[in-house]
Amino acid sequence: MASIQKRGENRWRLVAELGYDAQGKRVQERKTIIVDDPSLLRAPRRLQNYLDAELLKFQMEVEAGHYIRPEKLTFEAFIEIWINKFVEVELQEKTKVSYKFHAERRIVPFFRTMHMDKIKTMHITDYLDYLRTPEASLNRDGKPLGSATIVYNYRVLRSIFAKAVEWRVLKDNPMTGVKKPREDDIKEMEYYDEKEIELLFMALEDEPIQLRLQVTLAVTTGMRRAEMAGLEWKNIDLVNGVIDIKQTVTMFKDGAPVIKGPKNKQSKRRIALAPAVIDEMKLYRTEWAKMKLQLGDKWTAGDSEFLFCRTSGEPSDPERLTKRWISFHRKHDLKPIRLHDLRHTSVSWMVFKKVHSEAIAKRVGHTNTKMLQIYAHIFDSVDQAAADVFDGMVIPAKKKA
């Protein structure tokens, strides 16, 4: 008969019965559980109900053949549990995709059949060393992984084994003592300087209004790509010239946009528009309305009115915004920077124009002004302007004489 045995102050052993074997020996499975909730420990009846429920669940798992002893749990089997109980439940869509990709394509093939309790710190360091070899590359060219990818794998491993300890599959975490790999090939932030900005807007003059507005918004508002993809006309007040950032489109999953709130509390913000940008938006509003009218029944997005949208009315895939930008800067032979670097250009220009750091941080949705320190060196003329304020303060010795 299934039973519960007290093994300590907050520890109990569950015993599930499976009858008798061919030799008449009783077949049992045992599992130890720990109750950490003080309020539960102080309420005997509630505690007993909880233990009874855990015992019934354990007995059913054993009878159904679903229970696996932690010491017999393979890494591959645990990853399936980790994905279903943590990745799919707690992570954002883009992070889900990344975690699952690295776990299934890189990490599982390395540890696949090892039992969880047999994986030691040395195995983790061996894996990180393996990532630095050409064999770890999933590209046809066999180019070694960048340090950022290796660090990302470290983060995924840390999550896997932290959950293994939290769920008491493991007593000790093999990640303890494993240092985070160095990121020694981080790509420096890029931006357009004054002359490059001038070339950019000259190149935009004869481009379609949709592309023109996309690039203009990126430079003049510092919006993130996901914020531009999630922008609807209802979020824009053309009379007062402001944009409210209330939602983002981070990616597409199974052909549908993943629409969520801003990145953080500061990201939900109001951005003022320059008069020239308001004029561009009014022009685009007219063109956009004509396009929607012409689409007729093809418009299936209901009341949604995304600025940058597909012919169905659904928002543009953020990747599409990136591809549009790449095609544009290649066409005009502009310096090749990322779409996100237009956001850096926006901040850099405000630094150049001596806008207060608090105002810049609020405008672009930075959590604090410390993020702006990386922009201080952007334009040589900023430093020169700082030097010029001291002109006249120092009187040369010859003039003093």
PDB file of C-alpha atoms in Angstrom, residues 223-224 227 235 243-248 260-271 343 361-367:
ATOM      1  CA  MET A 223      12.618  53.833 -31.907  1.00  0.00           C
ATOM      2  CA  ARG A 224      13.576  50.174 -31.793  1.00  0.00           C
ATOM      3  CA  GLU A 227       8.496  49.419 -31.775  1.00  0.00           C
ATOM      4  CA  ASN A 235      -0.882  55.614 -31.344  1.00  0.00           C
ATOM      5  CA  ILE A 243       3.770  59.142 -30.856  1.00  0.00           C
ATOM      6  CA  ASP A 244       2.792  56.851 -27.976  1.00  0.00           C
ATOM      7  CA  ILE A 245       4.845  53.649 -27.770  1.00  0.00           C
ATOM      8  CA  LYS A 246       2.392  51.088 -26.406  1.00  0.00           C
ATOM      9  CA  GLN A 247       3.161  47.821 -28.186  1.00  0.00           C
ATOM     10  CA  THR A 248       5.813  45.998 -30.171  1.00  0.00           C
ATOM     11  CA  LYS A 260       3.482  42.396 -26.829  1.00  0.00           C
ATOM     12  CA  GLY A 261       4.030  45.383 -24.597  1.00  0.00           C
ATOM     13  CA  PRO A 262       7.148  47.561 -24.630  1.00  0.00           C
ATOM     14  CA  LYS A 263      10.538  46.163 -23.560  1.00  0.00           C
ATOM     15  CA  ASN A 264      10.404  47.750 -20.103  1.00  0.00           C
ATOM     16  CA  LYS A 265       8.548  50.401 -18.113  1.00  0.00           C
ATOM     17  CA  GLN A 266      10.665  53.179 -19.604  1.00  0.00           C
ATOM     18  CA  SER A 267      10.008  51.901 -23.132  1.00  0.00           C
ATOM     19  CA  LYS A 268       6.316  52.760 -22.779  1.00  0.00           C
ATOM     20  CA  ARG A 269       6.697  56.435 -23.562  1.00  0.00           C
ATOM     21  CA  ARG A 270       5.581  59.449 -25.599  1.00  0.00           C
ATOM     22  CA  ILE A 271       7.848  60.830 -28.305  1.00  0.00           C
ATOM     23  CA  ARG A 343      18.866  54.303 -33.183  1.00  0.00           C
ATOM     24  CA  ALA A 361      17.160  58.612 -22.050  1.00  0.00           C
ATOM     25  CA  LYS A 362      13.438  59.340 -21.727  1.00  0.00           C
ATOM     26  CA  ARG A 363      13.012  59.836 -25.477  1.00  0.00           C
ATOM     27  CA  VAL A 364      14.639  56.544 -26.507  1.00  0.00           C
ATOM     28  CA  GLY A 365      13.391  54.476 -23.582  1.00  0.00           C
ATOM     29  CA  HIS A 366      16.677  53.835 -21.781  1.00  0.00           C
ATOM     30  CA  THR A 367      16.299  52.725 -18.181  1.00  0.00           C
TER      31      THR A 367
END
